[in-house]
Amino acid sequence: MARQGKAAIIEQFLADGIPYMFGNPGTVEQGFLDALEDYDGLQYILTLQETVAAGIADGYARATGRPALLQLHSGVGLGNAIGMLYQAKRGHSPLVVIAGEAGVRYDAMDAQMAADLVAMAAPVTKYATRVTDPHSVLRVLRRAMKMAMTPPRGPVFVSLPMDVLDAVNTEPVVPSTFLETRALPVPSLVEQAARLLAGAEKPVVIVGDGVSASGGQAELVRVAEQLGADVWGMDFSEVNLDARHPLYRGQLGHMFGEVSRAAVKDADAVLIVGTYVFGEVFPVLDNPFREDARIVHVDLDGYEIAKNHPVTLGLVADPKATLAALATELEGRLSAEARALASGRLELRRREQPAGPEDDGSLLHHFLREVAGQAPEDLMVFDEALTAAGPLNAYLPGRLPGHWFSTRGGSLGVGIPGALGIKLAHPDKTVIAFTGDGGSMYTIQALYTAVRHGIGAKFVICNNRSYKLLDLNIEQYWRERDIPEHAHPTPFDLSHPDIGFSRIAEGFGVEALRVDDHEQVAYAVKRMFADDKPFLVDLRTTEGTTEGGTHGRHS
């Protein structure tokens, strides 16, 4: 059927079951956005800035496991979204990113807003291309859909010139093809993996979001308990393992390689599943593993296996299927002595489990305890709390697969829009984003989108009036270099002027409360959960700070 390309692309998105287009409109996209008015089934979610659009798309893709459609405005809009696209690439979010441009016929003019969009997008996407043939628009979009969903999943970019979309298009609309990648190693390799891991005296398991993507949480528990192995998270931003499991030791973090070295340096056998190793900002450059350690690495992303450090056996395979096969093989291979030792290690960790969170009496702990008491069992949490993440995960640990998400990739501001994407994906669930005062200001305008589209997510800003993470990191920097402790740099301080988050929220039409003391907590939490409308809490986690602030010191 002949129609213009701008209509054909909408038909393609509908054929692929895409319900939302997240974006911010611009002149060079006006044609297909105008055409969108003639179609039902594809809703445009308006944001006030492209970073917000990318953050919502990222949250939606993570919560659904399906591709999310992100529309950006030419080079300036793509530039605005670059940081959030980096987050999506590091986190393997399947985004299909489209951007308009004036037209192929204007290439030689070097006119206003002209830019090489493909070159701009390439570093933060897994695939970037430009459509120049009016008869290949849908073919390229289907390729992009396929590539976004093929492990390692990630954002893909397609530049769509206006004159290409205005041209007559006769391409047929057929659903995109998504590949089946649940590959299992041949039995001899599973047997080799079991032989390398069985009988270890100091086993360690390192896991990441590849486990969650494959749905392999139960299989991971079985293998970890068979080995009696401590489990550490790396590239761990979803529920790959119930955080209350006694073998779970926490996350290795993204800053300092010495943390990862300490976790693995004594291990005689290491199983790495669904993650890269290691991804810190300041990694150790030498091999952190024991020289004689037996290392098995399982991932669908072959690039990540042995990328930085040698492994004994690398398996490009589906984590869930491979863990299931490995558990079966271990069942028949482990000796009675090995089972007893593994059981003893598990029991030791079980006895070490704290009875509950250690309440330090702070306003933050009081608030989180109240949320945990009033929240539904299937609460969905987006954790961008950063320096408040320890208490948050003590009171609201990630337990249910698909119900806990955290920031990844280092881009600030993903919490508020990420929660909107999750709530769109699961409108029947209660969704809360925990973020900081610094991070929230990157994307606070997302509150407009929440009200405009009736997205009833909740937002808690842990307001310590500083870039607290930078305070902590520079203290580490001082220690490493024997620099005497002194006042933190003044750019880390956000106490002056005081940011009125509740007033900002109300300006967007979001009901909000500022919580300064313990007496306000119970009412604030009750009010937050009272209905399914957007609601914001400005939680003042630094008590006693005056208008002018205290120079560089925040708790």
Coordinates of C-alpha atoms in Angstrom, one line a residue:
M1 CA 0.0 0.0 0.0
A2 CA 1.4 3.4 -1.0
R3 CA 1.6 6.1 1.7
Q4 CA 4.2 8.5 3.0
G5 CA 7.1 7.1 5.0
K6 CA 5.9 9.1 8.1
A7 CA 2.7 7.0 8.1
A8 CA 4.5 3.8 7.3
I9 CA 6.8 4.1 10.4
I10 CA 3.8 4.5 12.7
E11 CA 2.2 1.4 11.2
Q12 CA 5.5 -0.5 11.8
F13 CA 5.6 0.6 15.4
L14 CA 2.0 -0.5 15.9
A15 CA 2.8 -3.9 14.2
D16 CA 5.6 -4.4 16.8
G17 CA 3.2 -3.7 19.7
I18 CA 4.8 -0.4 20.7
P19 CA 2.2 1.4 23.0
Y20 CA 4.2 4.5 23.8
M21 CA 6.5 7.0 22.1
F22 CA 8.6 9.0 24.7
G23 CA 9.9 12.3 23.5
N24 CA 10.1 16.0 23.0
P25 CA 8.8 17.4 19.7
G26 CA 10.7 19.5 17.2
T27 CA 10.3 21.1 13.8
V28 CA 12.0 18.3 11.8
E29 CA 9.8 15.7 13.4
Q30 CA 6.6 17.6 13.0
G31 CA 5.4 15.6 10.0
F32 CA 5.2 12.2 11.6
L33 CA 4.0 13.6 14.9
D34 CA 1.2 15.2 12.9
A35 CA 0.5 11.9 11.3
L36 CA 0.4 10.2 14.7
E37 CA -2.8 12.1 15.4
D38 CA -4.6 9.8 12.9
Y39 CA -3.7 6.6 14.6
D40 CA -4.9 4.9 17.8
G41 CA -2.7 2.6 19.9
L42 CA 0.5 4.6 20.0
Q43 CA 0.4 7.3 22.7
Y44 CA 2.9 10.1 22.7
I45 CA 4.3 10.7 26.2
L46 CA 5.4 14.3 26.3
T47 CA 8.4 15.3 28.3
L48 CA 9.9 18.8 28.7
Q49 CA 13.5 17.7 28.0
E50 CA 15.1 14.8 26.2
T51 CA 17.0 13.5 29.2
V52 CA 13.6 12.9 30.9
A53 CA 12.3 11.1 27.8
A54 CA 15.3 8.8 27.7
G55 CA 15.0 8.1 31.4
I56 CA 11.3 7.2 31.2
A57 CA 12.0 5.0 28.2
D58 CA 14.8 3.3 30.1
G59 CA 12.6 2.5 33.0
Y60 CA 9.8 1.2 30.8
A61 CA 12.1 -1.1 28.9
R62 CA 13.6 -2.4 32.1
A63 CA 10.2 -3.1 33.6
T64 CA 8.8 -4.8 30.5
G65 CA 11.8 -6.5 28.9
R66 CA 10.5 -5.1 25.7
P67 CA 11.8 -2.4 23.3
A68 CA 10.9 1.2 24.2
L69 CA 10.5 3.9 21.6
L70 CA 12.4 7.1 22.2
Q71 CA 12.0 10.2 19.9
L72 CA 14.6 12.9 20.0
H73 CA 14.8 16.3 18.2
S74 CA 17.7 16.4 15.8
G75 CA 21.3 17.0 17.0
V76 CA 20.3 19.2 19.9
G77 CA 17.9 16.7 21.3
L78 CA 20.3 13.8 20.9
G79 CA 22.9 15.9 22.7
N80 CA 20.6 16.4 25.6
A81 CA 20.0 12.7 25.9
I82 CA 23.6 11.4 25.5
G83 CA 24.2 11.0 29.2
M84 CA 21.0 8.9 29.7
L85 CA 21.7 6.9 26.6
Y86 CA 25.1 6.0 28.1
Q87 CA 23.2 4.8 31.2
A88 CA 20.9 2.7 28.9
K89 CA 23.9 1.2 27.0
R90 CA 25.7 0.2 30.2
G91 CA 22.5 -1.2 31.6
H92 CA 21.5 -3.1 28.4
S93 CA 18.1 -1.4 28.0
P94 CA 16.5 -2.2 24.6
L95 CA 15.7 1.4 23.4
V96 CA 14.8 2.2 19.8
V97 CA 15.9 5.8 19.4
I98 CA 14.7 7.8 16.4
A99 CA 15.6 11.4 15.6
G100 CA 14.4 13.6 12.8
E101 CA 16.6 15.8 10.7
A102 CA 15.8 18.4 8.0
G103 CA 16.5 16.2 5.0
V104 CA 19.1 14.5 2.8
R105 CA 18.9 17.2 0.2
Y106 CA 20.1 19.8 2.7
D107 CA 23.4 17.9 3.5
A108 CA 25.6 20.2 1.6
M109 CA 24.2 23.4 3.2
D110 CA 25.7 22.9 6.7
A111 CA 22.6 24.7 8.0
Q112 CA 21.2 25.4 11.4
M113 CA 21.1 22.3 13.6
A114 CA 23.0 20.3 11.0
A115 CA 25.1 17.5 12.7
D116 CA 26.4 14.0 12.1
L117 CA 23.8 12.3 14.2
V118 CA 25.1 8.8 13.6
A119 CA 28.6 9.9 14.8
M120 CA 27.0 11.5 17.8
A121 CA 25.0 8.4 18.7
A122 CA 27.5 5.7 18.0
P123 CA 29.5 5.9 21.3
V124 CA 26.3 5.5 23.4
T125 CA 24.4 2.9 21.3
K126 CA 25.1 -0.6 20.1
Y127 CA 24.0 0.3 16.5
A128 CA 23.5 3.7 14.8
T129 CA 22.4 4.4 11.2
R130 CA 20.7 6.9 8.9
V131 CA 18.0 6.1 6.5
T132 CA 18.6 7.7 3.1
D133 CA 16.5 5.4 0.8
P134 CA 12.7 6.0 1.0
H135 CA 12.2 2.3 0.1
S136 CA 14.2 1.0 3.1
V137 CA 12.7 2.8 6.0
L138 CA 10.8 -0.1 7.6
R139 CA 13.6 -2.6 6.8
V140 CA 16.0 -0.5 8.8
L141 CA 13.5 0.0 11.7
R142 CA 12.9 -3.8 11.9
R143 CA 16.7 -4.3 12.0
A144 CA 17.0 -1.8 14.8
M145 CA 14.2 -3.5 16.8
K146 CA 16.0 -6.9 16.3
M147 CA 19.3 -5.5 17.4
A148 CA 18.0 -3.7 20.4
M149 CA 16.5 -7.0 21.7
T150 CA 19.4 -9.3 20.8
P151 CA 21.8 -9.9 23.8
P152 CA 23.7 -7.9 24.8
R153 CA 20.6 -5.8 24.6
G154 CA 21.0 -2.0 24.3
P155 CA 19.9 1.2 22.7
V156 CA 20.0 1.5 18.9
F157 CA 19.7 4.8 16.9
V158 CA 18.0 5.6 13.6
S159 CA 18.2 9.0 12.0
L160 CA 15.1 9.8 9.9
P161 CA 15.5 12.7 7.4
M162 CA 12.2 14.6 6.8
D163 CA 12.4 14.3 3.0
V164 CA 12.8 10.5 3.3
L165 CA 9.6 10.3 5.5
D166 CA 7.7 12.6 3.2
A167 CA 8.4 10.4 0.2
V168 CA 6.0 7.7 -0.9
N169 CA 6.7 4.4 0.8
T170 CA 5.4 1.0 -0.5
E171 CA 7.1 -1.3 2.0
P172 CA 4.9 -3.9 3.6
V173 CA 4.5 -3.8 7.3
V174 CA 5.4 -7.0 9.0
P175 CA 6.3 -7.6 12.7
S176 CA 10.0 -7.4 13.6
T177 CA 11.8 -10.6 14.2
F178 CA 13.3 -11.1 17.7
L179 CA 15.9 -13.8 18.0
E180 CA 15.7 -16.8 20.4
T181 CA 19.1 -16.7 22.2
R182 CA 18.5 -19.2 25.0
A183 CA 21.6 -21.2 24.1
L184 CA 22.9 -24.0 26.3
P185 CA 26.5 -25.2 26.3
V186 CA 27.2 -28.8 25.1
P187 CA 27.0 -31.3 27.9
S188 CA 30.8 -31.8 28.0
L189 CA 31.3 -28.1 28.8
V190 CA 28.7 -28.2 31.5
E191 CA 30.5 -31.2 33.0
Q192 CA 33.8 -29.3 32.8
A193 CA 32.3 -26.3 34.6
A194 CA 31.0 -28.5 37.4
R195 CA 34.4 -30.2 37.7
L196 CA 36.1 -26.9 38.1
L197 CA 33.7 -25.7 40.7
A198 CA 32.9 -28.8 42.7
G199 CA 34.8 -29.3 46.0
A200 CA 36.0 -25.7 46.3
E201 CA 36.9 -24.7 49.8
K202 CA 36.4 -20.9 49.2
P203 CA 34.0 -20.5 46.3
V204 CA 32.6 -17.2 45.2
V205 CA 29.8 -16.4 42.8
I206 CA 29.7 -13.0 41.0
V207 CA 26.4 -12.2 39.4
G208 CA 24.8 -9.4 37.3
D209 CA 21.7 -8.4 35.5
G210 CA 22.1 -11.2 32.9
V211 CA 20.6 -13.5 35.5
S212 CA 17.5 -11.3 35.8
A213 CA 17.2 -10.9 32.0
S214 CA 17.1 -14.7 31.7
G215 CA 14.8 -15.3 34.6
G216 CA 17.5 -17.5 36.3
Q217 CA 17.1 -16.4 39.9
A218 CA 15.9 -19.8 41.2
E219 CA 18.7 -21.6 39.4
L220 CA 21.3 -19.2 40.8
V221 CA 20.1 -19.9 44.3
R222 CA 20.3 -23.6 43.8
V223 CA 23.9 -23.5 42.5
A224 CA 25.1 -21.0 45.1
E225 CA 23.7 -23.2 47.9
Q226 CA 25.2 -26.4 46.4
L227 CA 28.6 -24.7 46.5
G228 CA 28.0 -22.8 49.7
A229 CA 29.4 -19.8 47.9
D230 CA 29.3 -16.2 48.9
V231 CA 27.4 -14.2 46.2
W232 CA 28.5 -10.7 45.2
G233 CA 26.7 -8.4 42.8
M234 CA 28.5 -6.7 39.9
D235 CA 26.5 -4.8 37.3
F236 CA 23.6 -5.7 39.7
S237 CA 20.7 -3.3 39.3
E238 CA 17.8 -5.6 39.4
V239 CA 16.7 -8.6 41.5
N240 CA 19.1 -11.3 40.5
L241 CA 19.0 -12.8 44.0
D242 CA 16.7 -12.0 46.9
A243 CA 18.8 -9.5 48.9
R244 CA 17.8 -11.3 52.2
H245 CA 19.4 -14.6 51.1
P246 CA 22.1 -15.4 53.6
L247 CA 24.8 -16.0 50.9
Y248 CA 24.3 -12.6 49.4
R249 CA 27.1 -10.3 50.5
G250 CA 26.1 -7.2 48.7
Q251 CA 27.4 -5.3 45.7
L252 CA 31.0 -4.8 44.8
G253 CA 30.3 -1.2 43.7
H254 CA 31.4 0.9 40.8
M255 CA 34.1 3.1 42.3
F256 CA 37.2 1.3 43.7
G257 CA 38.7 -1.9 42.4
E258 CA 40.2 -2.7 45.8
V259 CA 36.7 -3.6 47.0
S260 CA 36.4 -6.3 44.3
R261 CA 39.9 -7.5 45.0
A262 CA 39.1 -8.0 48.7
A263 CA 36.0 -10.1 47.8
V264 CA 37.7 -12.5 45.4
K265 CA 41.4 -12.6 46.4
D266 CA 41.1 -15.8 48.5
A267 CA 38.6 -17.7 46.3
D268 CA 39.8 -21.0 44.9
A269 CA 36.8 -21.2 42.5
V270 CA 34.8 -18.4 41.0
L271 CA 31.6 -18.6 39.0
I272 CA 30.7 -15.4 37.1
V273 CA 27.2 -15.2 35.6
G274 CA 25.5 -12.5 33.6
T275 CA 27.9 -9.7 34.2
Y276 CA 31.2 -8.1 33.3
V277 CA 34.2 -8.0 35.6
F278 CA 35.1 -5.5 36.8
G279 CA 33.6 -2.2 36.1
E280 CA 34.8 0.3 38.6
V281 CA 35.8 3.8 37.9
F282 CA 39.1 3.1 39.5
P283 CA 39.8 -0.6 38.9
V284 CA 42.9 -2.5 39.9
L285 CA 45.0 -3.1 36.8
D286 CA 46.6 -6.4 37.8
N287 CA 44.6 -9.6 38.2
P288 CA 42.6 -9.6 41.4
F289 CA 42.1 -13.3 41.4
R290 CA 44.3 -16.0 43.0
E291 CA 46.8 -17.3 40.6
D292 CA 45.4 -20.8 40.9
A293 CA 41.8 -19.8 41.0
R294 CA 39.5 -21.8 38.7
I295 CA 37.2 -19.3 37.0
V296 CA 34.0 -20.1 35.0
H297 CA 32.3 -17.2 33.3
V298 CA 28.8 -17.6 31.8
D299 CA 27.2 -14.8 29.7
L300 CA 25.4 -14.3 26.5
D301 CA 27.7 -11.4 25.8
G302 CA 30.9 -13.0 24.6
Y303 CA 32.7 -9.7 24.5
E304 CA 32.7 -9.4 28.3
I305 CA 34.1 -12.9 29.0
A306 CA 37.9 -12.7 29.7
K307 CA 37.8 -9.0 28.6
N308 CA 39.9 -7.8 31.4
H309 CA 41.2 -11.0 33.2
P310 CA 41.8 -14.6 32.0
V311 CA 39.2 -17.2 32.8
T312 CA 39.5 -21.0 32.9
L313 CA 36.3 -21.7 31.0
G314 CA 34.2 -19.1 29.2
L315 CA 30.7 -20.1 28.1
V316 CA 28.6 -17.9 25.8
A317 CA 25.3 -19.2 26.9
D318 CA 22.0 -18.4 28.5
P319 CA 22.4 -17.9 32.3
K320 CA 19.2 -19.6 33.3
A321 CA 19.6 -22.7 31.2
T322 CA 23.2 -23.0 32.0
L323 CA 22.7 -22.7 35.7
A324 CA 20.0 -25.3 35.6
A325 CA 22.2 -27.7 33.8
L326 CA 25.1 -26.9 36.1
A327 CA 23.0 -27.6 39.2
T328 CA 22.0 -31.0 37.8
E329 CA 25.6 -31.8 37.0
L330 CA 26.8 -30.7 40.5
E331 CA 24.1 -32.8 42.1
G332 CA 25.7 -36.0 40.8
R333 CA 29.3 -34.8 41.2
L334 CA 29.6 -33.3 44.7
S335 CA 31.0 -35.7 47.3
A336 CA 29.4 -36.1 50.7
E337 CA 32.2 -34.2 52.2
A338 CA 31.8 -31.3 49.7
R339 CA 28.1 -31.2 50.5
A340 CA 28.7 -31.0 54.2
L341 CA 31.2 -28.2 53.8
A342 CA 28.9 -26.2 51.6
S343 CA 26.0 -26.8 54.0
G344 CA 28.2 -25.6 56.8
R345 CA 29.2 -22.4 55.0
L346 CA 25.5 -21.7 54.3
E347 CA 24.5 -22.3 57.9
L348 CA 27.3 -20.0 59.1
R349 CA 26.0 -17.2 56.9
R350 CA 22.5 -17.8 58.0
R351 CA 23.5 -17.4 61.7
E352 CA 25.2 -14.1 60.8
Q353 CA 22.0 -12.7 59.4
P354 CA 20.9 -9.6 61.4
A355 CA 17.5 -9.8 63.0
G356 CA 16.5 -6.6 61.2
P357 CA 17.8 -3.2 60.2
E358 CA 20.0 -1.4 62.7
D359 CA 18.0 1.8 63.4
D360 CA 20.3 4.7 64.2
G361 CA 17.4 6.9 65.2
S362 CA 17.8 9.3 62.2
L363 CA 15.0 10.8 60.3
L364 CA 15.9 8.7 57.3
H365 CA 15.7 5.4 59.2
H366 CA 12.4 6.5 60.8
F367 CA 10.9 7.3 57.4
L368 CA 12.1 4.1 55.8
R369 CA 10.8 2.0 58.7
E370 CA 7.4 3.7 58.2
V371 CA 7.4 3.1 54.5
A372 CA 8.2 -0.6 55.0
G373 CA 5.3 -0.9 57.5
Q374 CA 2.7 0.7 55.2
A375 CA 3.8 -0.4 51.8
P376 CA 2.1 -3.2 49.9
E377 CA 4.1 -6.5 49.7
D378 CA 4.6 -6.0 45.9
L379 CA 6.0 -2.5 46.2
M380 CA 8.2 -1.6 43.2
V381 CA 11.2 0.5 44.1
F382 CA 13.6 2.5 41.9
D383 CA 16.8 3.1 44.0
E384 CA 18.8 6.2 43.0
A385 CA 19.4 7.0 46.7
L386 CA 23.1 6.6 46.3
T387 CA 24.5 7.5 49.8
A388 CA 21.2 6.6 51.4
A389 CA 21.0 3.3 49.6
G390 CA 22.4 1.3 52.6
P391 CA 19.5 2.1 54.9
L392 CA 17.0 1.9 52.0
N393 CA 18.1 -1.6 51.1
A394 CA 18.0 -2.6 54.7
Y395 CA 14.3 -1.7 55.1
L396 CA 13.2 -2.3 51.5
P397 CA 15.5 -4.9 50.1
G398 CA 15.1 -6.2 46.5
R399 CA 13.2 -9.4 46.9
L400 CA 10.8 -10.0 44.1
P401 CA 12.1 -10.3 40.6
G402 CA 11.0 -7.3 38.5
H403 CA 10.2 -5.2 41.6
W404 CA 13.5 -3.5 42.4
F405 CA 15.7 -1.4 40.2
S406 CA 18.7 0.7 40.8
T407 CA 20.7 3.2 38.8
R408 CA 23.4 2.0 36.5
G409 CA 25.9 3.6 34.2
G410 CA 26.7 6.7 36.3
S411 CA 24.1 9.1 34.9
L412 CA 22.4 11.1 37.6
G413 CA 18.7 11.9 37.4
V414 CA 17.4 8.5 36.3
G415 CA 15.3 7.9 39.4
I416 CA 12.3 10.1 38.9
P417 CA 11.8 9.4 35.1
G418 CA 12.7 5.7 35.6
A419 CA 9.9 5.3 38.1
L420 CA 7.5 6.9 35.6
G421 CA 8.5 4.3 33.0
I422 CA 8.0 1.5 35.5
K423 CA 4.6 2.8 36.6
L424 CA 3.5 3.0 32.9
A425 CA 4.5 -0.6 32.5
H426 CA 2.7 -1.7 35.7
P427 CA -0.1 0.8 36.4
D428 CA -1.7 -1.5 39.0
K429 CA 1.5 -1.5 41.2
T430 CA 2.7 1.1 43.8
V431 CA 6.0 2.5 42.5
I432 CA 8.4 4.7 44.5
A433 CA 11.6 6.4 43.4
F434 CA 14.2 7.3 46.0
T435 CA 16.6 9.8 44.7
G436 CA 18.9 12.6 46.1
D437 CA 18.7 16.3 46.0
G438 CA 21.5 16.6 43.5
G439 CA 20.3 13.8 41.2
S440 CA 16.7 14.9 41.2
M441 CA 17.5 18.3 39.8
Y442 CA 18.8 16.8 36.6
T443 CA 15.2 15.6 35.7
I444 CA 12.8 17.3 38.1
Q445 CA 10.7 18.5 35.1
A446 CA 9.6 14.8 34.8
L447 CA 7.0 15.7 37.3
Y448 CA 5.2 17.6 34.6
T449 CA 4.9 14.4 32.6
A450 CA 3.6 12.5 35.6
V451 CA 0.7 15.0 35.9
R452 CA 0.0 15.4 32.2
H453 CA -0.3 11.7 31.7
G454 CA -1.7 10.7 35.1
I455 CA 1.2 8.5 36.1
G456 CA 0.9 8.0 39.8
A457 CA 4.4 7.2 40.8
K458 CA 5.8 8.4 44.2
F459 CA 9.0 10.3 44.7
V460 CA 11.2 10.6 47.8
I461 CA 14.1 13.0 47.7
C462 CA 16.7 12.2 50.3
N463 CA 17.8 15.7 50.7
N464 CA 21.2 16.1 52.4
R465 CA 21.9 19.4 50.7
S466 CA 25.1 18.2 49.1
Y467 CA 26.6 16.0 46.5
K468 CA 27.4 13.6 49.3
L469 CA 28.8 10.9 47.2
L470 CA 31.6 13.4 46.1
D471 CA 32.3 14.1 49.8
L472 CA 32.8 10.4 50.4
N473 CA 34.9 9.9 47.3
I474 CA 37.2 12.7 47.9
E475 CA 37.8 11.5 51.4
Q476 CA 38.9 8.2 49.9
Y477 CA 41.2 10.2 47.5
W478 CA 42.7 12.0 50.5
R479 CA 43.4 8.7 52.3
E480 CA 45.1 7.1 49.3
R481 CA 47.4 10.1 48.9
D482 CA 48.0 10.8 52.6
I483 CA 46.4 14.2 52.2
P484 CA 45.2 15.6 55.6
E485 CA 41.4 15.8 55.9
H486 CA 40.0 19.3 55.3
A487 CA 36.8 21.0 54.3
H488 CA 35.2 19.5 51.2
P489 CA 35.3 21.6 48.0
T490 CA 32.6 24.2 48.0
P491 CA 31.1 22.9 44.6
F492 CA 30.0 19.8 46.5
D493 CA 27.7 21.9 48.7
L494 CA 24.0 22.4 47.8
S495 CA 22.8 24.1 50.9
H496 CA 22.6 27.6 49.6
P497 CA 20.2 28.6 48.3
D498 CA 17.9 26.1 49.9
I499 CA 16.1 24.1 47.2
G500 CA 12.3 24.0 47.9
F501 CA 11.4 20.7 46.3
S502 CA 7.9 20.7 47.7
R503 CA 7.2 24.1 46.1
I504 CA 8.8 23.0 42.8
A505 CA 6.6 19.9 42.8
E506 CA 3.5 21.9 43.5
G507 CA 4.4 24.2 40.6
F508 CA 4.1 21.2 38.3
G509 CA 0.8 20.1 39.9
V510 CA 2.2 17.3 42.1
E511 CA 1.1 17.2 45.7
A512 CA 4.2 17.3 48.0
L513 CA 5.3 17.5 51.6
R514 CA 8.5 18.6 53.2
V515 CA 9.5 16.3 56.2
D516 CA 11.9 17.9 58.7
D517 CA 11.2 15.9 61.8
H518 CA 10.1 12.5 63.1
E519 CA 6.6 13.7 64.0
Q520 CA 5.8 14.4 60.4
V521 CA 6.8 10.9 59.1
A522 CA 3.7 8.8 59.8
Y523 CA 1.3 11.3 58.2
A524 CA 3.6 11.9 55.2
V525 CA 3.8 8.2 54.4
K526 CA 0.1 7.6 54.9
R527 CA -0.6 10.5 52.6
M528 CA 1.8 9.2 50.0
F529 CA 0.0 5.9 49.8
A530 CA -3.5 7.4 50.1
D531 CA -4.2 7.4 46.3
D532 CA -2.8 6.6 43.0
K533 CA -1.6 10.1 42.1
P534 CA 1.9 11.5 41.8
F535 CA 3.2 12.5 45.2
L536 CA 6.6 13.8 46.4
V537 CA 8.3 13.9 49.8
D538 CA 11.2 16.2 50.4
L539 CA 12.9 14.3 53.2
R540 CA 15.5 16.5 54.9
T541 CA 18.1 13.9 55.9
T542 CA 20.5 16.6 57.2
E543 CA 19.1 18.0 60.3
G544 CA 20.0 21.5 61.6
T545 CA 21.5 22.9 58.5
T546 CA 20.9 26.6 58.3
E547 CA 20.1 28.7 55.2
G548 CA 23.8 29.4 54.5
G549 CA 24.8 25.8 55.1
T550 CA 27.9 24.4 56.9
H551 CA 30.9 24.6 54.7
G552 CA 31.2 21.3 52.9
R553 CA 30.0 19.1 55.8
H554 CA 26.9 17.0 55.4
S555 CA 25.7 13.8 56.9

